[in-house]
């Protein structure tokens, strides 16, 4: 299982207009592009992927999960992912996972709680991390990646990561958007799995 | 200069609704994501990039050009790129480039005419092409890439490429969306330029 956590520091936790994802919805467009990057192949979906969007633009914070194995009604465009996130936010979220549309769930929760629930080694993406091309991805297809939005991660969030088993990885010489990093991570894992 | 041509076989050539990019606008969402992938860095733009969108969902076909050196009013979300494409399609297009918003231009034209105008070696992206990691990108930062949309390229379009100097490249073991391929191409060139 490949799991991606993306933290949306301004992303709203209540239903929002699909016509203003960057503004009123708190850069929800970033999270929608991460869903696309994590789950889509050409004419197929990556079934072995889960995406967790941590929405911190409201109190309490919420987490929306997309499961590649069971997700339905998802198209590659931002508005499609946004529509499923919106539907999830219309649910009465609890402290446990509540199903929304097929393959999409929502809960009330914090980033730290989610790391505890998943309970595995974290790969945290940072500009000056260890080059992913030098990290051996073969031998395991079980990975948990954490990426920030346009604001990166807060010191508190970084400290939560540092309190757990983790490594800090980077995808190349330039600073890139989270969804672009996900594409590069997948390509590295795809190559490792096919021994290319 | 790094130039990317993306062919949108169903993409409309008249102004369209921003609320239905995949449907009524003829998979315009794909082209918008390619604009994002080609031009955006984190908190910056790639100034040495031009993107050409060949819109073939109307007659005559039109080409919309985004120039990273001068583009303005472009945000990373699909709707932002779509809005600039729509504005360009509101212009009275001719057989030569007409400026729309800053850094965005439009003309009436075919894919083959555009290749003649740019007149340089083509790298055509295909699933079974030569692995980009084995192609030496150093020594030149002048590249022209051609990518298809969800329909790939037609036989006619492939024949036009084959009539010119070209190579066929691939980005990895799985079939990916055009915008995801652009991310991988950029990363390879970024690494070459930094000798990583």
mmCIF file of C-alpha atoms in Angstrom:
data_model
loop_
_atom_site.group_PDB
_atom_site.id
_atom_site.type_symbol
_atom_site.label_atom_id
_atom_site.label_comp_id
_atom_site.label_asym_id
_atom_site.label_seq_id
_atom_site.Cartn_x
_atom_site.Cartn_y
_atom_site.Cartn_z
ATOM 1 C CA UNK A 1 0.000 0.000 0.000
ATOM 2 C CA UNK A 2 1.280 3.428 -0.978
ATOM 3 C CA UNK A 3 -0.200 6.146 1.176
ATOM 4 C CA UNK A 4 0.045 9.892 0.725
ATOM 5 C CA UNK A 5 -0.869 12.485 3.334
ATOM 6 C CA UNK A 6 -1.240 16.050 2.106
ATOM 7 C CA UNK A 7 -1.860 18.824 4.615
ATOM 8 C CA UNK A 8 -4.102 21.661 3.486
ATOM 9 C CA UNK A 9 -3.545 24.415 6.015
ATOM 10 C CA UNK A 10 -6.293 26.667 4.692
ATOM 11 C CA UNK A 11 -8.588 24.005 3.199
ATOM 12 C CA UNK A 12 -12.117 24.430 4.477
ATOM 13 C CA UNK A 13 -13.899 21.728 6.462
ATOM 14 C CA UNK A 14 -17.432 22.670 5.373
ATOM 15 C CA UNK A 15 -19.050 22.271 1.914
ATOM 16 C CA UNK A 16 -17.747 24.832 -0.574
ATOM 17 C CA UNK A 17 -18.397 26.230 -4.046
ATOM 18 C CA UNK A 18 -16.829 24.216 -6.868
ATOM 19 C CA UNK A 19 -16.314 27.476 -8.773
ATOM 20 C CA UNK A 20 -13.678 28.940 -6.444
ATOM 21 C CA UNK A 21 -11.393 26.173 -5.217
ATOM 22 C CA UNK A 22 -8.278 28.363 -4.754
ATOM 23 C CA UNK A 23 -10.060 31.204 -2.956
ATOM 24 C CA UNK A 24 -13.112 30.508 -0.826
ATOM 25 C CA UNK A 25 -12.284 26.797 -0.473
ATOM 26 C CA UNK A 26 -8.778 27.560 0.845
ATOM 27 C CA UNK A 27 -6.486 26.254 -1.902
ATOM 28 C CA UNK A 28 -8.586 23.117 -2.235
ATOM 29 C CA UNK A 29 -7.270 23.019 -5.833
ATOM 30 C CA UNK A 30 -3.891 21.855 -4.515
ATOM 31 C CA UNK A 31 -5.458 18.906 -2.724
ATOM 32 C CA UNK A 32 -7.553 18.015 -5.784
ATOM 33 C CA UNK A 33 -4.443 17.898 -7.959
ATOM 34 C CA UNK A 34 -2.763 15.664 -5.388
ATOM 35 C CA UNK A 35 -5.699 13.232 -5.597
ATOM 36 C CA UNK A 36 -5.257 13.147 -9.377
ATOM 37 C CA UNK A 37 -1.479 12.691 -9.192
ATOM 38 C CA UNK A 38 -1.705 9.933 -6.605
ATOM 39 C CA UNK A 39 -4.494 7.887 -8.185
ATOM 40 C CA UNK A 40 -4.509 8.265 -11.963
ATOM 41 C CA UNK A 41 -2.828 6.242 -14.632
ATOM 42 C CA UNK A 42 -3.742 6.705 -18.276
ATOM 43 C CA UNK A 43 -7.179 5.042 -18.584
ATOM 44 C CA UNK A 44 -6.774 3.365 -15.196
ATOM 45 C CA UNK A 45 -6.468 3.976 -11.470
ATOM 46 C CA UNK A 46 -3.702 3.032 -9.070
ATOM 47 C CA UNK A 47 -5.541 0.518 -6.901
ATOM 48 C CA UNK A 48 -2.762 0.188 -4.319
ATOM 49 C CA UNK A 49 -2.896 3.846 -3.256
ATOM 50 C CA UNK A 50 -4.678 5.734 -0.501
ATOM 51 C CA UNK A 51 -4.688 9.516 -0.252
ATOM 52 C CA UNK A 52 -5.391 11.378 2.987
ATOM 53 C CA UNK A 53 -6.237 15.072 2.794
ATOM 54 C CA UNK A 54 -5.863 16.852 6.128
ATOM 55 C CA UNK A 55 -8.143 19.892 6.042
ATOM 56 C CA UNK A 56 -7.051 22.471 8.586
ATOM 57 C CA UNK A 57 -8.993 25.512 7.428
ATOM 58 C CA UNK A 58 -11.775 24.959 9.985
ATOM 59 C CA UNK A 59 -12.136 23.670 13.532
ATOM 60 C CA UNK A 60 -12.101 20.805 14.222
ATOM 61 C CA UNK A 61 -9.814 19.679 11.403
ATOM 62 C CA UNK A 62 -11.062 16.876 9.202
ATOM 63 C CA UNK A 63 -9.438 14.176 7.121
ATOM 64 C CA UNK A 64 -10.830 12.982 3.793
ATOM 65 C CA UNK A 65 -9.549 9.640 2.510
ATOM 66 C CA UNK A 66 -9.578 8.415 -1.117
ATOM 67 C CA UNK A 67 -9.000 4.682 -1.551
ATOM 68 C CA UNK A 68 -7.821 3.722 -5.040
ATOM 69 C CA UNK A 69 -9.117 0.171 -4.604
ATOM 70 C CA UNK A 70 -12.735 1.206 -4.273
ATOM 71 C CA UNK A 71 -13.120 4.825 -5.409
ATOM 72 C CA UNK A 72 -15.862 5.542 -7.946
ATOM 73 C CA UNK A 73 -17.179 8.609 -9.775
ATOM 74 C CA UNK A 74 -13.695 10.150 -9.838
ATOM 75 C CA UNK A 75 -12.475 11.793 -13.044
ATOM 76 C CA UNK A 76 -9.050 13.392 -13.501
ATOM 77 C CA UNK A 77 -10.242 17.005 -13.441
ATOM 78 C CA UNK A 78 -9.932 19.096 -10.293
ATOM 79 C CA UNK A 79 -13.637 19.758 -10.137
ATOM 80 C CA UNK A 80 -14.384 16.021 -9.997
ATOM 81 C CA UNK A 81 -12.150 15.412 -6.977
ATOM 82 C CA UNK A 82 -13.502 18.607 -5.419
ATOM 83 C CA UNK A 83 -17.054 17.385 -5.877
ATOM 84 C CA UNK A 84 -16.278 14.162 -3.968
ATOM 85 C CA UNK A 85 -14.492 16.101 -1.208
ATOM 86 C CA UNK A 86 -17.485 18.402 -0.933
ATOM 87 C CA UNK A 87 -19.857 15.433 -0.655
ATOM 88 C CA UNK A 88 -17.661 13.986 2.107
ATOM 89 C CA UNK A 89 -17.815 17.297 3.977
ATOM 90 C CA UNK A 90 -21.606 17.184 3.822
ATOM 91 C CA UNK A 91 -21.499 14.059 6.029
ATOM 92 C CA UNK A 92 -21.748 14.306 9.789
ATOM 93 C CA UNK A 93 -18.080 13.565 10.509
ATOM 94 C CA UNK A 94 -17.148 11.701 13.714
ATOM 95 C CA UNK A 95 -13.907 10.621 15.303
ATOM 96 C CA UNK A 96 -14.003 7.448 13.171
ATOM 97 C CA UNK A 97 -14.197 6.917 9.395
ATOM 98 C CA UNK A 98 -17.610 7.539 7.852
ATOM 99 C CA UNK A 99 -18.193 6.429 4.259
ATOM 100 C CA UNK A 100 -19.245 9.092 1.800
ATOM 101 C CA UNK A 101 -19.300 8.112 -1.901
ATOM 102 C CA UNK A 102 -17.678 4.731 -2.764
ATOM 103 C CA UNK A 103 -13.992 4.801 -1.829
ATOM 104 C CA UNK A 104 -14.196 8.174 -0.106
ATOM 105 C CA UNK A 105 -14.420 8.528 3.688
ATOM 106 C CA UNK A 106 -14.215 11.334 6.198
ATOM 107 C CA UNK A 107 -13.435 11.747 9.869
ATOM 108 C CA UNK A 108 -12.654 14.429 12.394
ATOM 109 C CA UNK A 109 -8.988 14.196 13.242
ATOM 110 C CA UNK A 110 -5.569 15.727 13.434
ATOM 111 C CA UNK A 111 -2.435 14.991 11.436
ATOM 112 C CA UNK A 112 -0.742 13.411 14.484
ATOM 113 C CA UNK A 113 -3.691 11.085 15.126
ATOM 114 C CA UNK A 114 -3.576 9.930 11.513
ATOM 115 C CA UNK A 115 0.128 9.091 11.744
ATOM 116 C CA UNK A 116 -0.655 7.065 14.870
ATOM 117 C CA UNK A 117 -3.457 5.226 13.108
ATOM 118 C CA UNK A 118 -1.322 4.358 10.055
ATOM 119 C CA UNK A 119 1.671 3.620 12.279
ATOM 120 C CA UNK A 120 4.434 3.132 9.770
ATOM 121 C CA UNK A 121 7.656 4.732 8.692
ATOM 122 C CA UNK A 122 7.130 8.173 7.195
ATOM 123 C CA UNK A 123 8.854 9.598 4.140
ATOM 124 C CA UNK A 124 8.618 13.368 4.455
ATOM 125 C CA UNK A 125 9.169 15.299 1.234
ATOM 126 C CA UNK A 126 11.398 18.336 1.516
ATOM 127 C CA UNK A 127 13.434 20.346 -0.928
ATOM 128 C CA UNK A 128 16.764 19.369 0.611
ATOM 129 C CA UNK A 129 15.907 15.771 1.454
ATOM 130 C CA UNK A 130 17.834 12.712 0.318
ATOM 131 C CA UNK A 131 17.406 12.226 -3.435
ATOM 132 C CA UNK A 132 14.671 9.640 -4.039
ATOM 133 C CA UNK A 133 16.820 8.084 -6.756
ATOM 134 C CA UNK A 134 19.264 6.989 -4.069
ATOM 135 C CA UNK A 135 16.581 5.433 -1.851
ATOM 136 C CA UNK A 136 16.007 1.738 -2.577
ATOM 137 C CA UNK A 137 12.269 1.312 -3.097
ATOM 138 C CA UNK A 138 12.506 -2.356 -4.055
ATOM 139 C CA UNK A 139 11.766 -4.992 -1.452
ATOM 140 C CA UNK A 140 8.741 -3.132 -0.180
ATOM 141 C CA UNK A 141 5.714 -1.571 -1.754
ATOM 142 C CA UNK A 142 4.506 -0.240 1.579
ATOM 143 C CA UNK A 143 5.175 3.466 1.869
ATOM 144 C CA UNK A 144 3.755 6.490 3.644
ATOM 145 C CA UNK A 145 4.574 9.907 2.222
ATOM 146 C CA UNK A 146 3.815 13.271 3.823
ATOM 147 C CA UNK A 147 3.655 16.444 1.722
ATOM 148 C CA UNK A 148 2.769 20.009 2.531
ATOM 149 C CA UNK A 149 0.671 22.431 0.528
ATOM 150 C CA UNK A 150 1.854 25.860 -0.657
ATOM 151 C CA UNK A 151 2.729 26.719 2.960
ATOM 152 C CA UNK A 152 4.902 23.654 3.580
ATOM 153 C CA UNK A 153 4.602 22.141 7.055
ATOM 154 C CA UNK A 154 4.489 24.026 10.350
ATOM 155 C CA UNK A 155 7.155 23.507 12.998
ATOM 156 C CA UNK A 156 4.602 21.610 15.067
ATOM 157 C CA UNK A 157 3.841 19.272 12.188
ATOM 158 C CA UNK A 158 7.522 18.704 11.537
ATOM 159 C CA UNK A 159 8.059 17.905 15.198
ATOM 160 C CA UNK A 160 5.265 15.324 15.091
ATOM 161 C CA UNK A 161 7.045 13.643 12.179
ATOM 162 C CA UNK A 162 10.400 13.796 13.934
ATOM 163 C CA UNK A 163 8.856 12.003 16.916
ATOM 164 C CA UNK A 164 8.210 8.970 14.711
ATOM 165 C CA UNK A 165 10.303 6.713 12.456
ATOM 166 C CA UNK A 166 10.952 8.780 9.358
ATOM 167 C CA UNK A 167 13.233 9.756 6.523
ATOM 168 C CA UNK A 168 13.424 13.059 4.652
ATOM 169 C CA UNK A 169 13.451 12.749 0.874
ATOM 170 C CA UNK A 170 13.653 15.152 -2.056
ATOM 171 C CA UNK A 171 12.697 14.760 -5.697
ATOM 172 C CA UNK A 172 15.176 16.987 -7.492
ATOM 173 C CA UNK A 173 17.019 20.268 -7.621
ATOM 174 C CA UNK A 174 14.014 22.614 -7.788
ATOM 175 C CA UNK A 175 11.154 23.296 -5.418
ATOM 176 C CA UNK A 176 7.968 21.767 -6.836
ATOM 177 C CA UNK A 177 4.261 21.603 -6.081
ATOM 178 C CA UNK A 178 3.085 18.670 -3.963
ATOM 179 C CA UNK A 179 1.226 17.006 -6.864
ATOM 180 C CA UNK A 180 4.324 17.202 -9.049
ATOM 181 C CA UNK A 181 6.337 15.529 -6.268
ATOM 182 C CA UNK A 182 3.778 12.708 -6.132
ATOM 183 C CA UNK A 183 4.242 12.055 -9.868
ATOM 184 C CA UNK A 184 7.997 11.766 -9.366
ATOM 185 C CA UNK A 185 7.603 9.465 -6.353
ATOM 186 C CA UNK A 186 5.280 7.156 -8.273
ATOM 187 C CA UNK A 187 7.642 7.026 -11.229
ATOM 188 C CA UNK A 188 10.517 6.050 -8.947
ATOM 189 C CA UNK A 189 8.435 3.279 -7.351
ATOM 190 C CA UNK A 190 7.088 2.132 -10.740
ATOM 191 C CA UNK A 191 10.636 1.795 -12.013
ATOM 192 C CA UNK A 192 11.759 -0.062 -8.902
ATOM 193 C CA UNK A 193 8.877 -2.511 -9.119
ATOM 194 C CA UNK A 194 9.678 -3.217 -12.774
ATOM 195 C CA UNK A 195 13.447 -3.248 -12.070
ATOM 196 C CA UNK A 196 14.116 -0.468 -14.592
ATOM 197 C CA UNK B 1 13.802 27.059 -24.826
ATOM 198 C CA UNK B 2 11.735 24.039 -23.836
ATOM 199 C CA UNK B 3 8.604 23.749 -25.907
ATOM 200 C CA UNK B 4 5.673 21.407 -25.417
ATOM 201 C CA UNK B 5 2.959 20.721 -27.971
ATOM 202 C CA UNK B 6 -0.159 18.979 -26.696
ATOM 203 C CA UNK B 7 -2.844 17.948 -29.150
ATOM 204 C CA UNK B 8 -6.433 18.157 -27.927
ATOM 205 C CA UNK B 9 -8.445 16.170 -30.447
ATOM 206 C CA UNK B 10 -11.830 17.129 -29.013
ATOM 207 C CA UNK B 11 -10.898 20.506 -27.500
ATOM 208 C CA UNK B 12 -13.291 23.182 -28.685
ATOM 209 C CA UNK B 13 -12.136 26.231 -30.656
ATOM 210 C CA UNK B 14 -14.881 28.589 -29.458
ATOM 211 C CA UNK B 15 -15.384 30.094 -25.981
ATOM 212 C CA UNK B 16 -16.678 27.506 -23.487
ATOM 213 C CA UNK B 17 -18.118 27.221 -19.982
ATOM 214 C CA UNK B 18 -15.512 27.041 -17.228
ATOM 215 C CA UNK B 19 -17.845 24.739 -15.299
ATOM 216 C CA UNK B 20 -17.617 21.776 -17.676
ATOM 217 C CA UNK B 21 -14.067 21.473 -18.989
ATOM 218 C CA UNK B 22 -14.109 17.687 -19.503
ATOM 219 C CA UNK B 23 -17.503 17.552 -21.224
ATOM 220 C CA UNK B 24 -18.723 20.480 -23.292
ATOM 221 C CA UNK B 25 -15.208 21.920 -23.716
ATOM 222 C CA UNK B 26 -13.874 18.614 -25.099
ATOM 223 C CA UNK B 27 -11.419 17.455 -22.435
ATOM 224 C CA UNK B 28 -10.034 20.955 -22.083
ATOM 225 C CA UNK B 29 -9.129 19.869 -18.511
ATOM 226 C CA UNK B 30 -6.278 17.778 -19.922
ATOM 227 C CA UNK B 31 -4.791 20.767 -21.708
ATOM 228 C CA UNK B 32 -5.157 22.952 -18.614
ATOM 229 C CA UNK B 33 -3.246 20.435 -16.514
ATOM 230 C CA UNK B 34 -0.523 20.366 -19.155
ATOM 231 C CA UNK B 35 -0.187 24.153 -18.903
ATOM 232 C CA UNK B 36 0.235 23.790 -15.140
ATOM 233 C CA UNK B 37 2.755 20.940 -15.421
ATOM 234 C CA UNK B 38 4.838 22.731 -18.042
ATOM 235 C CA UNK B 39 4.961 26.173 -16.415
ATOM 236 C CA UNK B 40 4.745 25.911 -12.639
ATOM 237 C CA UNK B 41 7.433 25.642 -10.037
ATOM 238 C CA UNK B 42 6.623 26.087 -6.373
ATOM 239 C CA UNK B 43 6.027 29.848 -6.009
ATOM 240 C CA UNK B 44 7.561 30.516 -9.424
ATOM 241 C CA UNK B 45 7.144 29.967 -13.156
ATOM 242 C CA UNK B 46 9.428 28.272 -15.618
ATOM 243 C CA UNK B 47 10.393 31.233 -17.779
ATOM 244 C CA UNK B 48 12.184 29.164 -20.435
ATOM 245 C CA UNK B 49 9.080 27.225 -21.455
ATOM 246 C CA UNK B 50 6.437 27.646 -24.132
ATOM 247 C CA UNK B 51 3.318 25.510 -24.335
ATOM 248 C CA UNK B 52 1.301 25.071 -27.519
ATOM 249 C CA UNK B 53 -2.210 23.655 -27.269
ATOM 250 C CA UNK B 54 -3.543 22.387 -30.597
ATOM 251 C CA UNK B 55 -7.330 22.526 -30.406
ATOM 252 C CA UNK B 56 -8.902 20.193 -32.937
ATOM 253 C CA UNK B 57 -12.487 20.036 -31.706
ATOM 254 C CA UNK B 58 -13.669 22.682 -34.186
ATOM 255 C CA UNK B 59 -12.892 23.757 -37.732
ATOM 256 C CA UNK B 60 -10.545 25.361 -38.461
ATOM 257 C CA UNK B 61 -8.244 24.076 -35.718
ATOM 258 C CA UNK B 62 -6.595 26.685 -33.519
ATOM 259 C CA UNK B 63 -3.394 26.853 -31.521
ATOM 260 C CA UNK B 64 -3.122 28.635 -28.168
ATOM 261 C CA UNK B 65 0.379 29.467 -26.964
ATOM 262 C CA UNK B 66 1.470 30.141 -23.365
ATOM 263 C CA UNK B 67 4.870 31.783 -22.996
ATOM 264 C CA UNK B 68 6.423 31.317 -19.540
ATOM 265 C CA UNK B 69 8.588 34.412 -20.009
ATOM 266 C CA UNK B 70 5.674 36.794 -20.220
ATOM 267 C CA UNK B 71 2.508 35.041 -19.035
ATOM 268 C CA UNK B 72 0.435 36.864 -16.415
ATOM 269 C CA UNK B 73 -2.798 36.192 -14.517
ATOM 270 C CA UNK B 74 -2.079 32.442 -14.521
ATOM 271 C CA UNK B 75 -2.650 30.463 -11.321
ATOM 272 C CA UNK B 76 -2.015 26.724 -10.929
ATOM 273 C CA UNK B 77 -5.670 25.656 -10.901
ATOM 274 C CA UNK B 78 -7.287 24.240 -14.043
ATOM 275 C CA UNK B 79 -9.927 26.919 -14.093
ATOM 276 C CA UNK B 80 -7.300 29.672 -14.271
ATOM 277 C CA UNK B 81 -5.602 28.199 -17.348
ATOM 278 C CA UNK B 82 -9.037 27.518 -18.827
ATOM 279 C CA UNK B 83 -10.041 31.121 -18.313
ATOM 280 C CA UNK B 84 -6.988 32.351 -20.271
ATOM 281 C CA UNK B 85 -7.645 29.811 -23.054
ATOM 282 C CA UNK B 86 -11.243 30.969 -23.218
ATOM 283 C CA UNK B 87 -10.157 34.608 -23.484
ATOM 284 C CA UNK B 88 -7.790 33.660 -26.309
ATOM 285 C CA UNK B 89 -10.650 31.928 -28.134
ATOM 286 C CA UNK B 90 -12.707 35.101 -27.885
ATOM 287 C CA UNK B 91 -10.121 36.811 -30.139
ATOM 288 C CA UNK B 92 -10.567 36.931 -33.896
ATOM 289 C CA UNK B 93 -7.891 34.364 -34.716
ATOM 290 C CA UNK B 94 -5.916 34.695 -37.945
ATOM 291 C CA UNK B 95 -3.210 32.662 -39.632
ATOM 292 C CA UNK B 96 -0.599 34.520 -37.544
ATOM 293 C CA UNK B 97 -0.198 34.930 -33.772
ATOM 294 C CA UNK B 98 -2.616 37.362 -32.146
ATOM 295 C CA UNK B 99 -1.944 38.422 -28.562
ATOM 296 C CA UNK B 100 -4.659 37.765 -26.023
ATOM 297 C CA UNK B 101 -3.784 38.303 -22.341
ATOM 298 C CA UNK B 102 -0.065 38.887 -21.563
ATOM 299 C CA UNK B 103 1.947 35.831 -22.595
ATOM 300 C CA UNK B 104 -0.989 34.094 -24.273
ATOM 301 C CA UNK B 105 -1.495 34.124 -28.047
ATOM 302 C CA UNK B 106 -3.754 32.390 -30.522
ATOM 303 C CA UNK B 107 -3.735 31.565 -34.220
ATOM 304 C CA UNK B 108 -5.558 29.433 -36.717
ATOM 305 C CA UNK B 109 -3.313 26.545 -37.647
ATOM 306 C CA UNK B 110 -2.643 22.856 -37.899
ATOM 307 C CA UNK B 111 -0.198 20.672 -36.004
ATOM 308 C CA UNK B 112 1.990 20.221 -39.104
ATOM 309 C CA UNK B 113 2.202 23.993 -39.715
ATOM 310 C CA UNK B 114 3.317 24.489 -36.110
ATOM 311 C CA UNK B 115 6.104 21.930 -36.450
ATOM 312 C CA UNK B 116 7.253 23.756 -39.584
ATOM 313 C CA UNK B 117 7.209 27.090 -37.758
ATOM 314 C CA UNK B 118 9.225 25.798 -34.794
ATOM 315 C CA UNK B 119 11.474 23.791 -37.111
ATOM 316 C CA UNK B 120 13.531 21.767 -34.663
ATOM 317 C CA UNK B 121 14.048 18.175 -33.640
ATOM 318 C CA UNK B 122 10.958 16.634 -32.076
ATOM 319 C CA UNK B 123 10.837 14.379 -29.052
ATOM 320 C CA UNK B 124 7.601 12.426 -29.319
ATOM 321 C CA UNK B 125 6.408 10.834 -26.087
ATOM 322 C CA UNK B 126 5.151 7.274 -26.376
ATOM 323 C CA UNK B 127 4.721 4.411 -23.955
ATOM 324 C CA UNK B 128 7.378 2.259 -25.595
ATOM 325 C CA UNK B 129 9.834 5.031 -26.457
ATOM 326 C CA UNK B 130 13.471 5.164 -25.398
ATOM 327 C CA UNK B 131 13.727 5.744 -21.650
ATOM 328 C CA UNK B 132 14.311 9.462 -21.012
ATOM 329 C CA UNK B 133 16.889 8.550 -18.365
ATOM 330 C CA UNK B 134 19.118 7.200 -21.130
ATOM 331 C CA UNK B 135 18.802 10.325 -23.306
ATOM 332 C CA UNK B 136 21.511 12.898 -22.630
ATOM 333 C CA UNK B 137 19.745 16.215 -22.022
ATOM 334 C CA UNK B 138 22.911 18.064 -21.110
ATOM 335 C CA UNK B 139 24.628 20.206 -23.715
ATOM 336 C CA UNK B 140 21.357 21.674 -24.903
ATOM 337 C CA UNK B 141 18.375 23.244 -23.232
ATOM 338 C CA UNK B 142 16.525 23.527 -26.510
ATOM 339 C CA UNK B 143 13.841 20.854 -26.770
ATOM 340 C CA UNK B 144 10.504 20.337 -28.465
ATOM 341 C CA UNK B 145 8.204 17.688 -27.017
ATOM 342 C CA UNK B 146 4.955 16.429 -28.553
ATOM 343 C CA UNK B 147 2.313 14.731 -26.422
ATOM 344 C CA UNK B 148 -1.145 13.429 -27.151
ATOM 345 C CA UNK B 149 -4.276 13.754 -25.072
ATOM 346 C CA UNK B 150 -6.421 10.820 -23.879
ATOM 347 C CA UNK B 151 -6.696 9.666 -27.499
ATOM 348 C CA UNK B 152 -2.961 9.622 -28.217
ATOM 349 C CA UNK B 153 -1.969 10.778 -31.699
ATOM 350 C CA UNK B 154 -3.661 9.836 -34.958
ATOM 351 C CA UNK B 155 -1.786 7.955 -37.689
ATOM 352 C CA UNK B 156 -1.744 11.174 -39.721
ATOM 353 C CA UNK B 157 -0.164 13.094 -36.843
ATOM 354 C CA UNK B 158 2.412 10.370 -36.289
ATOM 355 C CA UNK B 159 3.276 10.442 -39.977
ATOM 356 C CA UNK B 160 3.808 14.201 -39.835
ATOM 357 C CA UNK B 161 6.293 13.649 -36.991
ATOM 358 C CA UNK B 162 8.023 10.834 -38.825
ATOM 359 C CA UNK B 163 8.569 13.145 -41.796
ATOM 360 C CA UNK B 164 10.745 15.394 -39.618
ATOM 361 C CA UNK B 165 13.832 14.916 -37.449
ATOM 362 C CA UNK B 166 12.585 13.181 -34.323
ATOM 363 C CA UNK B 167 13.145 10.702 -31.540
ATOM 364 C CA UNK B 168 10.573 8.647 -29.624
ATOM 365 C CA UNK B 169 10.936 8.757 -25.852
ATOM 366 C CA UNK B 170 9.160 7.185 -22.896
ATOM 367 C CA UNK B 171 9.027 8.145 -19.237
ATOM 368 C CA UNK B 172 8.657 4.818 -17.475
ATOM 369 C CA UNK B 173 7.002 1.433 -17.337
ATOM 370 C CA UNK B 174 3.360 2.570 -17.075
ATOM 371 C CA UNK B 175 1.112 4.575 -19.371
ATOM 372 C CA UNK B 176 0.596 8.042 -17.892
ATOM 373 C CA UNK B 177 -1.401 11.190 -18.552
ATOM 374 C CA UNK B 178 0.299 13.852 -20.674
ATOM 375 C CA UNK B 179 0.684 16.289 -17.762
ATOM 376 C CA UNK B 180 2.338 13.610 -15.640
ATOM 377 C CA UNK B 181 4.779 12.939 -18.493
ATOM 378 C CA UNK B 182 5.651 16.647 -18.602
ATOM 379 C CA UNK B 183 6.548 16.592 -14.886
ATOM 380 C CA UNK B 184 8.901 13.666 -15.483
ATOM 381 C CA UNK B 185 10.498 15.347 -18.509
ATOM 382 C CA UNK B 186 11.113 18.543 -16.568
ATOM 383 C CA UNK B 187 12.646 16.630 -13.680
ATOM 384 C CA UNK B 188 15.028 14.858 -16.042
ATOM 385 C CA UNK B 189 16.070 18.167 -17.620
ATOM 386 C CA UNK B 190 16.337 19.891 -14.215
ATOM 387 C CA UNK B 191 18.676 17.149 -13.034
ATOM 388 C CA UNK B 192 20.765 17.325 -16.206
ATOM 389 C CA UNK B 193 21.126 21.080 -15.941
ATOM 390 C CA UNK B 194 22.264 20.765 -12.324
ATOM 391 C CA UNK B 195 24.414 17.706 -13.135
ATOM 392 C CA UNK B 196 22.572 15.513 -10.625
#
